[in-house]
PDB file of C-alpha atoms in Angstrom:
ATOM      1  CA  UNK A  29      62.980 -54.955 -44.014  1.00  0.00           C
ATOM      2  CA  UNK A  30      59.988 -57.136 -43.287  1.00  0.00           C
ATOM      3  CA  UNK A  31      58.618 -59.184 -40.472  1.00  0.00           C
ATOM      4  CA  UNK A  32      55.987 -61.753 -41.030  1.00  0.00           C
ATOM      5  CA  UNK A  33      53.228 -62.680 -38.355  1.00  0.00           C
ATOM      6  CA  UNK A  34      54.845 -65.961 -38.243  1.00  0.00           C
ATOM      7  CA  UNK A  35      58.349 -64.575 -37.498  1.00  0.00           C
ATOM      8  CA  UNK A  36      59.634 -64.899 -40.868  1.00  0.00           C
ATOM      9  CA  UNK A  37      61.818 -62.148 -42.442  1.00  0.00           C
ATOM     10  CA  UNK A  38      64.584 -60.107 -40.996  1.00  0.00           C
ATOM     11  CA  UNK A  39      63.134 -57.702 -38.437  1.00  0.00           C
ATOM     12  CA  UNK A  40      64.636 -58.954 -35.003  1.00  0.00           C
ATOM     13  CA  UNK A  41      68.256 -58.784 -34.479  1.00  0.00           C
ATOM     14  CA  UNK A  42      69.147 -62.194 -32.831  1.00  0.00           C
ATOM     15  CA  UNK A  43      72.338 -60.911 -30.771  1.00  0.00           C
ATOM     16  CA  UNK A  44      75.076 -59.226 -32.759  1.00  0.00           C
ATOM     17  CA  UNK A  45      75.523 -60.628 -36.307  1.00  0.00           C
ATOM     18  CA  UNK A  46      78.670 -58.225 -36.471  1.00  0.00           C
ATOM     19  CA  UNK A  47      80.388 -59.764 -33.504  1.00  0.00           C
ATOM     20  CA  UNK A  48      81.874 -62.927 -35.054  1.00  0.00           C
ATOM     21  CA  UNK A  49      82.345 -64.436 -38.552  1.00  0.00           C
ATOM     22  CA  UNK A  50      79.977 -67.047 -39.411  1.00  0.00           C
ATOM     23  CA  UNK A  51      77.375 -66.164 -37.097  1.00  0.00           C
ATOM     24  CA  UNK A  52      74.481 -68.323 -36.413  1.00  0.00           C
ATOM     25  CA  UNK A  53      70.730 -67.178 -36.512  1.00  0.00           C
ATOM     26  CA  UNK A  54      68.339 -69.164 -34.114  1.00  0.00           C
ATOM     27  CA  UNK A  55      70.870 -71.884 -33.701  1.00  0.00           C
ATOM     28  CA  UNK A  56      71.205 -72.677 -37.508  1.00  0.00           C
ATOM     29  CA  UNK A  57      74.163 -71.877 -39.481  1.00  0.00           C
ATOM     30  CA  UNK A  58      73.757 -69.076 -42.070  1.00  0.00           C
ATOM     31  CA  UNK A  59      73.023 -69.944 -45.571  1.00  0.00           C
ATOM     32  CA  UNK A  60      74.120 -67.105 -47.776  1.00  0.00           C
ATOM     33  CA  UNK A  61      73.277 -67.475 -51.385  1.00  0.00           C
ATOM     34  CA  UNK A  62      75.440 -65.756 -53.826  1.00  0.00           C
ATOM     35  CA  UNK A  63      74.073 -64.664 -57.233  1.00  0.00           C
ATOM     36  CA  UNK A  64      75.265 -65.239 -60.608  1.00  0.00           C
ATOM     37  CA  UNK A  65      75.973 -62.491 -63.023  1.00  0.00           C
ATOM     38  CA  UNK A  66      72.682 -63.237 -64.806  1.00  0.00           C
ATOM     39  CA  UNK A  67      70.756 -63.128 -61.554  1.00  0.00           C
ATOM     40  CA  UNK A  68      72.209 -59.919 -60.684  1.00  0.00           C
ATOM     41  CA  UNK A  69      71.391 -58.414 -64.041  1.00  0.00           C
ATOM     42  CA  UNK A  70      67.905 -59.617 -63.538  1.00  0.00           C
ATOM     43  CA  UNK A  71      67.691 -57.927 -60.314  1.00  0.00           C
ATOM     44  CA  UNK A  72      69.073 -54.823 -61.641  1.00  0.00           C
ATOM     45  CA  UNK A  73      66.070 -54.643 -64.362  1.00  0.00           C
ATOM     46  CA  UNK A  74      63.742 -55.194 -61.579  1.00  0.00           C
ATOM     47  CA  UNK A  75      65.391 -52.677 -59.593  1.00  0.00           C
ATOM     48  CA  UNK A  76      64.846 -50.077 -62.280  1.00  0.00           C
ATOM     49  CA  UNK A  77      61.011 -50.747 -62.148  1.00  0.00           C
ATOM     50  CA  UNK A  78      61.277 -50.482 -58.350  1.00  0.00           C
ATOM     51  CA  UNK A  79      62.941 -47.022 -58.465  1.00  0.00           C
ATOM     52  CA  UNK A  80      60.485 -45.868 -61.030  1.00  0.00           C
ATOM     53  CA  UNK A  81      57.794 -47.047 -58.610  1.00  0.00           C
ATOM     54  CA  UNK A  82      59.137 -45.004 -55.736  1.00  0.00           C
ATOM     55  CA  UNK A  83      59.536 -41.976 -58.044  1.00  0.00           C
ATOM     56  CA  UNK A  84      55.902 -42.186 -59.203  1.00  0.00           C
ATOM     57  CA  UNK A  85      54.464 -42.457 -55.714  1.00  0.00           C
ATOM     58  CA  UNK A  86      56.698 -39.805 -54.221  1.00  0.00           C
ATOM     59  CA  UNK A  87      55.434 -37.477 -56.985  1.00  0.00           C
ATOM     60  CA  UNK A  88      51.848 -38.094 -55.811  1.00  0.00           C
ATOM     61  CA  UNK A  89      52.429 -37.438 -52.159  1.00  0.00           C
ATOM     62  CA  UNK A  90      50.344 -34.306 -51.453  1.00  0.00           C
ATOM     63  CA  UNK A  91      48.354 -33.115 -48.618  1.00  0.00           C
ATOM     64  CA  UNK A  92      45.007 -34.893 -48.643  1.00  0.00           C
ATOM     65  CA  UNK A  93      46.068 -38.070 -50.492  1.00  0.00           C
ATOM     66  CA  UNK A  94      45.459 -41.413 -48.714  1.00  0.00           C
ATOM     67  CA  UNK A  95      47.873 -44.269 -48.225  1.00  0.00           C
ATOM     68  CA  UNK A  96      45.230 -46.405 -49.930  1.00  0.00           C
ATOM     69  CA  UNK A  97      45.281 -44.642 -53.074  1.00  0.00           C
ATOM     70  CA  UNK A  98      48.896 -44.485 -53.195  1.00  0.00           C
ATOM     71  CA  UNK A  99      49.059 -48.249 -52.633  1.00  0.00           C
ATOM     72  CA  UNK A 100      46.737 -48.696 -55.651  1.00  0.00           C
ATOM     73  CA  UNK A 101      48.997 -46.523 -57.804  1.00  0.00           C
ATOM     74  CA  UNK A 102      52.064 -48.428 -56.840  1.00  0.00           C
ATOM     75  CA  UNK A 103      50.509 -51.812 -57.507  1.00  0.00           C
ATOM     76  CA  UNK A 104      49.151 -50.695 -61.010  1.00  0.00           C
ATOM     77  CA  UNK A 105      52.218 -49.279 -61.970  1.00  0.00           C
ATOM     78  CA  UNK A 106      54.500 -52.368 -60.858  1.00  0.00           C
ATOM     79  CA  UNK A 107      52.064 -54.797 -62.656  1.00  0.00           C
ATOM     80  CA  UNK A 108      52.226 -52.580 -65.760  1.00  0.00           C
ATOM     81  CA  UNK A 109      55.803 -53.716 -66.393  1.00  0.00           C
ATOM     82  CA  UNK A 110      55.814 -57.125 -68.072  1.00  0.00           C
ATOM     83  CA  UNK A 111      57.065 -59.755 -65.741  1.00  0.00           C
ATOM     84  CA  UNK A 112      56.878 -57.596 -62.449  1.00  0.00           C
ATOM     85  CA  UNK A 113      54.383 -57.950 -59.600  1.00  0.00           C
ATOM     86  CA  UNK A 114      54.521 -56.445 -56.147  1.00  0.00           C
ATOM     87  CA  UNK A 115      56.689 -58.561 -53.801  1.00  0.00           C
ATOM     88  CA  UNK A 116      54.777 -57.636 -50.760  1.00  0.00           C
ATOM     89  CA  UNK A 117      51.343 -58.090 -51.568  1.00  0.00           C
ATOM     90  CA  UNK A 118      50.225 -61.203 -49.433  1.00  0.00           C
ATOM     91  CA  UNK A 119      53.908 -61.628 -48.160  1.00  0.00           C
ATOM     92  CA  UNK A 120      53.492 -63.275 -44.958  1.00  0.00           C
ATOM     93  CA  UNK A 121      49.862 -62.090 -44.877  1.00  0.00           C
ATOM     94  CA  UNK A 122      50.544 -58.290 -45.411  1.00  0.00           C
ATOM     95  CA  UNK A 123      47.419 -57.008 -47.085  1.00  0.00           C
ATOM     96  CA  UNK A 124      49.057 -54.087 -49.024  1.00  0.00           C
ATOM     97  CA  UNK A 125      51.320 -53.819 -51.992  1.00  0.00           C
ATOM     98  CA  UNK A 126      53.798 -51.393 -50.340  1.00  0.00           C
ATOM     99  CA  UNK A 127      54.339 -50.314 -46.797  1.00  0.00           C
ATOM    100  CA  UNK A 128      53.370 -46.737 -46.244  1.00  0.00           C
ATOM    101  CA  UNK A 129      54.463 -45.445 -42.660  1.00  0.00           C
ATOM    102  CA  UNK A 130      53.645 -41.735 -41.339  1.00  0.00           C
ATOM    103  CA  UNK A 131      55.642 -39.770 -38.821  1.00  0.00           C
ATOM    104  CA  UNK A 132      56.327 -41.932 -35.815  1.00  0.00           C
ATOM    105  CA  UNK A 133      55.755 -45.093 -37.792  1.00  0.00           C
ATOM    106  CA  UNK A 134      58.983 -46.802 -38.639  1.00  0.00           C
ATOM    107  CA  UNK A 135      57.919 -49.399 -40.779  1.00  0.00           C
ATOM    108  CA  UNK A 136      55.210 -51.680 -41.998  1.00  0.00           C
ATOM    109  CA  UNK A 137      52.228 -49.018 -42.214  1.00  0.00           C
ATOM    110  CA  UNK A 138      49.221 -50.880 -43.732  1.00  0.00           C
ATOM    111  CA  UNK A 139      47.867 -48.605 -46.470  1.00  0.00           C
ATOM    112  CA  UNK A 140      44.235 -47.437 -46.194  1.00  0.00           C
ATOM    113  CA  UNK A 141      41.829 -45.103 -47.730  1.00  0.00           C
ATOM    114  CA  UNK A 142      41.178 -44.024 -44.135  1.00  0.00           C
ATOM    115  CA  UNK A 143      44.781 -42.949 -43.466  1.00  0.00           C
ATOM    116  CA  UNK A 144      45.357 -39.399 -45.098  1.00  0.00           C
ATOM    117  CA  UNK A 145      48.549 -37.648 -45.092  1.00  0.00           C
ATOM    118  CA  UNK A 146      48.643 -33.997 -43.986  1.00  0.00           C
ATOM    119  CA  UNK A 147      50.892 -30.989 -44.602  1.00  0.00           C
ATOM    120  CA  UNK A 148      53.828 -31.429 -42.462  1.00  0.00           C
ATOM    121  CA  UNK A 149      53.891 -35.109 -42.308  1.00  0.00           C
ATOM    122  CA  UNK A 150      56.629 -37.401 -43.388  1.00  0.00           C
ATOM    123  CA  UNK A 151      55.716 -40.465 -45.245  1.00  0.00           C
ATOM    124  CA  UNK A 152      58.072 -43.559 -45.632  1.00  0.00           C
ATOM    125  CA  UNK A 153      57.469 -45.648 -48.828  1.00  0.00           C
ATOM    126  CA  UNK A 154      58.803 -49.104 -48.775  1.00  0.00           C
ATOM    127  CA  UNK A 155      58.621 -51.098 -52.082  1.00  0.00           C
ATOM    128  CA  UNK A 156      59.363 -54.733 -53.073  1.00  0.00           C
ATOM    129  CA  UNK A 157      59.246 -56.045 -56.449  1.00  0.00           C
ATOM    130  CA  UNK A 158      59.432 -59.377 -58.153  1.00  0.00           C
ATOM    131  CA  UNK A 159      60.849 -59.429 -61.629  1.00  0.00           C
ATOM    132  CA  UNK A 160      61.466 -62.710 -63.501  1.00  0.00           C
ATOM    133  CA  UNK A 161      61.643 -64.647 -60.455  1.00  0.00           C
ATOM    134  CA  UNK A 162      64.168 -62.335 -58.441  1.00  0.00           C
ATOM    135  CA  UNK A 163      63.344 -59.862 -55.832  1.00  0.00           C
ATOM    136  CA  UNK A 164      64.452 -56.257 -55.023  1.00  0.00           C
ATOM    137  CA  UNK A 165      63.765 -53.891 -52.160  1.00  0.00           C
ATOM    138  CA  UNK A 166      63.824 -50.510 -51.648  1.00  0.00           C
ATOM    139  CA  UNK A 167      62.452 -47.426 -49.923  1.00  0.00           C
ATOM    140  CA  UNK A 168      62.456 -43.682 -49.529  1.00  0.00           C
ATOM    141  CA  UNK A 169      60.996 -41.036 -46.929  1.00  0.00           C
ATOM    142  CA  UNK A 170      59.428 -37.981 -48.444  1.00  0.00           C
ATOM    143  CA  UNK A 171      58.123 -34.717 -47.054  1.00  0.00           C
ATOM    144  CA  UNK A 172      54.406 -33.883 -47.248  1.00  0.00           C
ATOM    145  CA  UNK A 173      54.595 -30.101 -48.239  1.00  0.00           C
ATOM    146  CA  UNK A 174      56.316 -27.918 -45.878  1.00  0.00           C
ATOM    147  CA  UNK A 175      57.718 -29.751 -42.756  1.00  0.00           C
ATOM    148  CA  UNK A 176      59.544 -28.646 -39.786  1.00  0.00           C
ATOM    149  CA  UNK A 177      63.455 -28.237 -39.831  1.00  0.00           C
ATOM    150  CA  UNK A 178      63.841 -31.074 -37.747  1.00  0.00           C
ATOM    151  CA  UNK A 179      62.242 -33.352 -40.118  1.00  0.00           C
ATOM    152  CA  UNK A 180      64.215 -32.172 -43.008  1.00  0.00           C
ATOM    153  CA  UNK A 181      67.295 -32.864 -41.017  1.00  0.00           C
ATOM    154  CA  UNK A 182      66.007 -36.499 -40.162  1.00  0.00           C
ATOM    155  CA  UNK A 183      65.647 -37.148 -43.674  1.00  0.00           C
ATOM    156  CA  UNK A 184      69.079 -35.784 -44.769  1.00  0.00           C
ATOM    157  CA  UNK A 185      70.929 -37.989 -42.047  1.00  0.00           C
ATOM    158  CA  UNK A 186      69.073 -40.851 -42.831  1.00  0.00           C
ATOM    159  CA  UNK A 187      69.878 -40.529 -46.480  1.00  0.00           C
ATOM    160  CA  UNK A 188      73.613 -39.998 -45.673  1.00  0.00           C
ATOM    161  CA  UNK A 189      73.610 -42.842 -43.228  1.00  0.00           C
ATOM    162  CA  UNK A 190      72.344 -45.285 -46.270  1.00  0.00           C
ATOM    163  CA  UNK A 191      75.151 -43.426 -48.681  1.00  0.00           C
ATOM    164  CA  UNK A 192      77.912 -44.252 -46.029  1.00  0.00           C
ATOM    165  CA  UNK A 193      76.608 -48.038 -45.612  1.00  0.00           C
ATOM    166  CA  UNK A 194      76.812 -48.571 -49.174  1.00  0.00           C
ATOM    167  CA  UNK A 195      80.345 -47.062 -49.401  1.00  0.00           C
ATOM    168  CA  UNK A 196      81.481 -49.446 -46.808  1.00  0.00           C
ATOM    169  CA  UNK A 197      79.998 -52.332 -48.656  1.00  0.00           C
ATOM    170  CA  UNK A 198      83.275 -53.105 -50.536  1.00  0.00           C
ATOM    171  CA  UNK A 199      84.326 -56.904 -51.407  1.00  0.00           C
ATOM    172  CA  UNK A 200      86.759 -57.991 -48.617  1.00  0.00           C
ATOM    173  CA  UNK A 201      85.033 -55.858 -45.898  1.00  0.00           C
ATOM    174  CA  UNK A 202      82.588 -57.140 -43.399  1.00  0.00           C
ATOM    175  CA  UNK A 203      78.811 -56.661 -42.359  1.00  0.00           C
ATOM    176  CA  UNK A 204      80.227 -54.939 -39.302  1.00  0.00           C
ATOM    177  CA  UNK A 205      81.830 -52.197 -41.606  1.00  0.00           C
ATOM    178  CA  UNK A 206      78.376 -51.523 -43.020  1.00  0.00           C
ATOM    179  CA  UNK A 207      76.901 -51.324 -39.555  1.00  0.00           C
ATOM    180  CA  UNK A 208      79.714 -49.233 -38.139  1.00  0.00           C
ATOM    181  CA  UNK A 209      79.470 -46.598 -41.100  1.00  0.00           C
ATOM    182  CA  UNK A 210      75.745 -46.252 -40.744  1.00  0.00           C
ATOM    183  CA  UNK A 211      75.908 -45.914 -36.728  1.00  0.00           C
ATOM    184  CA  UNK A 212      78.702 -43.317 -36.992  1.00  0.00           C
ATOM    185  CA  UNK A 213      76.623 -41.065 -39.144  1.00  0.00           C
ATOM    186  CA  UNK A 214      73.736 -41.329 -36.867  1.00  0.00           C
ATOM    187  CA  UNK A 215      75.496 -40.882 -33.609  1.00  0.00           C
ATOM    188  CA  UNK A 216      77.399 -37.895 -34.940  1.00  0.00           C
ATOM    189  CA  UNK A 217      73.873 -36.338 -35.712  1.00  0.00           C
ATOM    190  CA  UNK A 218      72.829 -37.059 -32.091  1.00  0.00           C
ATOM    191  CA  UNK A 219      69.978 -39.314 -33.512  1.00  0.00           C
ATOM    192  CA  UNK A 220      69.286 -42.998 -32.828  1.00  0.00           C
ATOM    193  CA  UNK A 221      69.269 -46.191 -34.974  1.00  0.00           C
ATOM    194  CA  UNK A 222      65.828 -47.830 -34.376  1.00  0.00           C
ATOM    195  CA  UNK A 223      66.450 -50.715 -32.231  1.00  0.00           C
ATOM    196  CA  UNK A 224      66.242 -54.327 -33.279  1.00  0.00           C
ATOM    197  CA  UNK A 225      65.457 -53.399 -37.101  1.00  0.00           C
ATOM    198  CA  UNK A 226      67.951 -54.683 -39.755  1.00  0.00           C
ATOM    199  CA  UNK A 227      68.496 -55.201 -43.513  1.00  0.00           C
ATOM    200  CA  UNK A 228      68.617 -58.551 -44.973  1.00  0.00           C
ATOM    201  CA  UNK A 229      69.990 -60.506 -47.981  1.00  0.00           C
ATOM    202  CA  UNK A 230      67.447 -60.323 -50.988  1.00  0.00           C
ATOM    203  CA  UNK A 231      67.347 -61.774 -54.514  1.00  0.00           C
ATOM    204  CA  UNK A 232      66.009 -65.585 -54.794  1.00  0.00           C
ATOM    205  CA  UNK A 233      63.710 -64.743 -51.915  1.00  0.00           C
ATOM    206  CA  UNK A 234      62.486 -61.423 -50.672  1.00  0.00           C
ATOM    207  CA  UNK A 235      64.308 -62.081 -47.348  1.00  0.00           C
ATOM    208  CA  UNK A 236      67.451 -64.175 -47.189  1.00  0.00           C
ATOM    209  CA  UNK A 237      70.432 -64.251 -44.727  1.00  0.00           C
ATOM    210  CA  UNK A 238      72.512 -62.466 -43.835  1.00  0.00           C
ATOM    211  CA  UNK A 239      70.948 -59.883 -41.544  1.00  0.00           C
ATOM    212  CA  UNK A 240      72.249 -56.552 -42.143  1.00  0.00           C
ATOM    213  CA  UNK A 241      72.741 -54.361 -39.112  1.00  0.00           C
ATOM    214  CA  UNK A 242      72.551 -50.532 -38.753  1.00  0.00           C
ATOM    215  CA  UNK A 243      75.276 -50.518 -36.025  1.00  0.00           C
ATOM    216  CA  UNK A 244      78.496 -52.504 -35.760  1.00  0.00           C
ATOM    217  CA  UNK A 245      82.116 -53.065 -35.265  1.00  0.00           C
ATOM    218  CA  UNK A 246      84.565 -52.515 -38.406  1.00  0.00           C
ATOM    219  CA  UNK A 247      86.025 -55.772 -39.726  1.00  0.00           C
ATOM    220  CA  UNK A 248      83.616 -58.104 -37.657  1.00  0.00           C
ATOM    221  CA  UNK A 249      81.057 -60.477 -39.070  1.00  0.00           C
ATOM    222  CA  UNK A 250      80.169 -62.182 -42.387  1.00  0.00           C
ATOM    223  CA  UNK A 251      82.855 -61.165 -45.232  1.00  0.00           C
ATOM    224  CA  UNK A 252      81.255 -59.428 -48.141  1.00  0.00           C
ATOM    225  CA  UNK A 253      81.947 -61.574 -51.139  1.00  0.00           C
ATOM    226  CA  UNK A 254      81.111 -60.812 -54.778  1.00  0.00           C
ATOM    227  CA  UNK A 255      77.660 -62.118 -55.761  1.00  0.00           C
ATOM    228  CA  UNK A 256      76.118 -61.120 -52.301  1.00  0.00           C
ATOM    229  CA  UNK A 257      73.082 -59.083 -52.594  1.00  0.00           C
ATOM    230  CA  UNK A 258      71.676 -57.139 -49.907  1.00  0.00           C
ATOM    231  CA  UNK A 259      69.051 -54.706 -48.785  1.00  0.00           C
ATOM    232  CA  UNK A 260      70.983 -51.937 -46.809  1.00  0.00           C
ATOM    233  CA  UNK A 261      68.257 -49.849 -44.942  1.00  0.00           C
ATOM    234  CA  UNK A 262      69.074 -47.669 -42.191  1.00  0.00           C
ATOM    235  CA  UNK A 263      65.926 -46.584 -39.845  1.00  0.00           C
ATOM    236  CA  UNK A 264      66.669 -43.486 -37.969  1.00  0.00           C
ATOM    237  CA  UNK A 265      64.788 -41.851 -35.138  1.00  0.00           C
ATOM    238  CA  UNK A 266      64.611 -38.493 -34.010  1.00  0.00           C
ATOM    239  CA  UNK A 267      64.334 -39.561 -30.324  1.00  0.00           C
ATOM    240  CA  UNK A 268      65.048 -42.908 -28.464  1.00  0.00           C
ATOM    241  CA  UNK A 269      65.925 -46.190 -30.369  1.00  0.00           C
ATOM    242  CA  UNK A 270      63.173 -48.220 -28.646  1.00  0.00           C
ATOM    243  CA  UNK A 271      60.290 -49.448 -30.937  1.00  0.00           C
ATOM    244  CA  UNK A 272      57.055 -51.304 -30.329  1.00  0.00           C
ATOM    245  CA  UNK A 273      54.577 -52.798 -32.567  1.00  0.00           C
ATOM    246  CA  UNK A 274      50.856 -51.748 -32.668  1.00  0.00           C
ATOM    247  CA  UNK A 275      47.867 -53.887 -32.177  1.00  0.00           C
ATOM    248  CA  UNK A 276      47.443 -54.423 -35.980  1.00  0.00           C
ATOM    249  CA  UNK A 277      50.715 -56.696 -35.489  1.00  0.00           C
ATOM    250  CA  UNK A 278      52.482 -55.142 -38.412  1.00  0.00           C
ATOM    251  CA  UNK A 279      52.980 -51.372 -37.866  1.00  0.00           C
ATOM    252  CA  UNK A 280      56.432 -50.695 -35.966  1.00  0.00           C
ATOM    253  CA  UNK A 281      56.513 -47.380 -34.444  1.00  0.00           C
ATOM    254  CA  UNK A 282      58.929 -45.467 -32.047  1.00  0.00           C
ATOM    255  CA  UNK A 283      58.411 -45.922 -28.475  1.00  0.00           C
ATOM    256  CA  UNK A 284      58.515 -42.086 -27.563  1.00  0.00           C
ATOM    257  CA  UNK A 285      56.265 -40.932 -30.508  1.00  0.00           C
ATOM    258  CA  UNK A 286      59.033 -39.060 -32.178  1.00  0.00           C
ATOM    259  CA  UNK A 287      59.484 -39.329 -36.056  1.00  0.00           C
ATOM    260  CA  UNK A 288      61.311 -41.750 -38.032  1.00  0.00           C
ATOM    261  CA  UNK A 289      62.807 -41.902 -41.419  1.00  0.00           C
ATOM    262  CA  UNK A 290      63.857 -44.947 -43.632  1.00  0.00           C
ATOM    263  CA  UNK A 291      66.005 -45.254 -46.838  1.00  0.00           C
ATOM    264  CA  UNK A 292      66.822 -48.506 -48.440  1.00  0.00           C
ATOM    265  CA  UNK A 293      68.698 -49.693 -51.711  1.00  0.00           C
ATOM    266  CA  UNK A 294      69.401 -53.216 -52.663  1.00  0.00           C
ATOM    267  CA  UNK A 295      73.016 -53.497 -53.446  1.00  0.00           C
ATOM    268  CA  UNK A 296      75.320 -56.160 -55.293  1.00  0.00           C
ATOM    269  CA  UNK A 297      78.876 -56.753 -54.031  1.00  0.00           C
ATOM    270  CA  UNK A 298      80.834 -57.095 -57.015  1.00  0.00           C
ATOM    271  CA  UNK A 299      84.783 -57.206 -57.765  1.00  0.00           C
ATOM    272  CA  UNK A 300      84.647 -53.367 -58.699  1.00  0.00           C
ATOM    273  CA  UNK A 301      82.797 -52.394 -55.294  1.00  0.00           C
ATOM    274  CA  UNK A 302      79.002 -52.024 -54.445  1.00  0.00           C
ATOM    275  CA  UNK A 303      76.653 -51.708 -57.161  1.00  0.00           C
ATOM    276  CA  UNK A 304      73.316 -50.172 -56.391  1.00  0.00           C
ATOM    277  CA  UNK A 305      70.427 -52.107 -58.144  1.00  0.00           C
ATOM    278  CA  UNK A 306      67.568 -49.758 -57.186  1.00  0.00           C
ATOM    279  CA  UNK A 307      68.781 -46.514 -58.277  1.00  0.00           C
ATOM    280  CA  UNK A 308      67.896 -45.927 -61.887  1.00  0.00           C
ATOM    281  CA  UNK A 309      64.220 -45.329 -62.910  1.00  0.00           C
ATOM    282  CA  UNK A 310      62.766 -46.368 -66.255  1.00  0.00           C
ATOM    283  CA  UNK A 311      60.076 -44.803 -68.388  1.00  0.00           C
ATOM    284  CA  UNK A 312      56.526 -45.734 -67.672  1.00  0.00           C
ATOM    285  CA  UNK A 313      54.980 -48.401 -69.828  1.00  0.00           C
TER     286      UNK A 313
END
């Protein structure tokens, strides 16, 4: 999930994309790009690098580390794989190679050596990789040392919501099925889906149509066809669903200051079912 300063990307949900088949964004017909088998295999290789990056950064999240140091680590690790570059560096003008969001920051936290994580924090790590011309996107939220039980529960519910959304990404289903599955897990836990923040198509570009909502109605919206590649990414708040953007014009936070978690996978729709492209890590270069 990403929103550029020029309005690009897939942050703002225009109406309800699960409301009717063939929905339109800003008055333009959705231009969904299905991927070939070859393109999906390239994405899978890039997704392995992305998964390894998330693992490497996560294992270095300790009290006292700065988000700037973690950003440098991720940048060097991605570039250490031939053919791979950080997809977010300079995207829409974003200054970092990864988004690092602390506690009540939902997404788009800007890395800085002045921003240090502390014991008891939670940190969302959002990574994009461009490999051999194809893009993948993924995120995890990790605990910094020992955290309070409500933060542990928030992470687990968000992780379960992502799993439910992926399970619903079956060929012949619809975008609304994904949103409904995610929303049901979140609602049952008494938490809230971050308002107006959605997933997106990904592959030939870092952000493509369709938008992938985290709430919806089953059997509504665009049909899921083999070759569709999407980033499914529930963003879940402990408190209210409302959000706001900080003065840096990037960092999106919860309106009430409560914590938020973010988990994401790039998924390909195949005849056999959803294939997670960002799940398997590779050895360091």
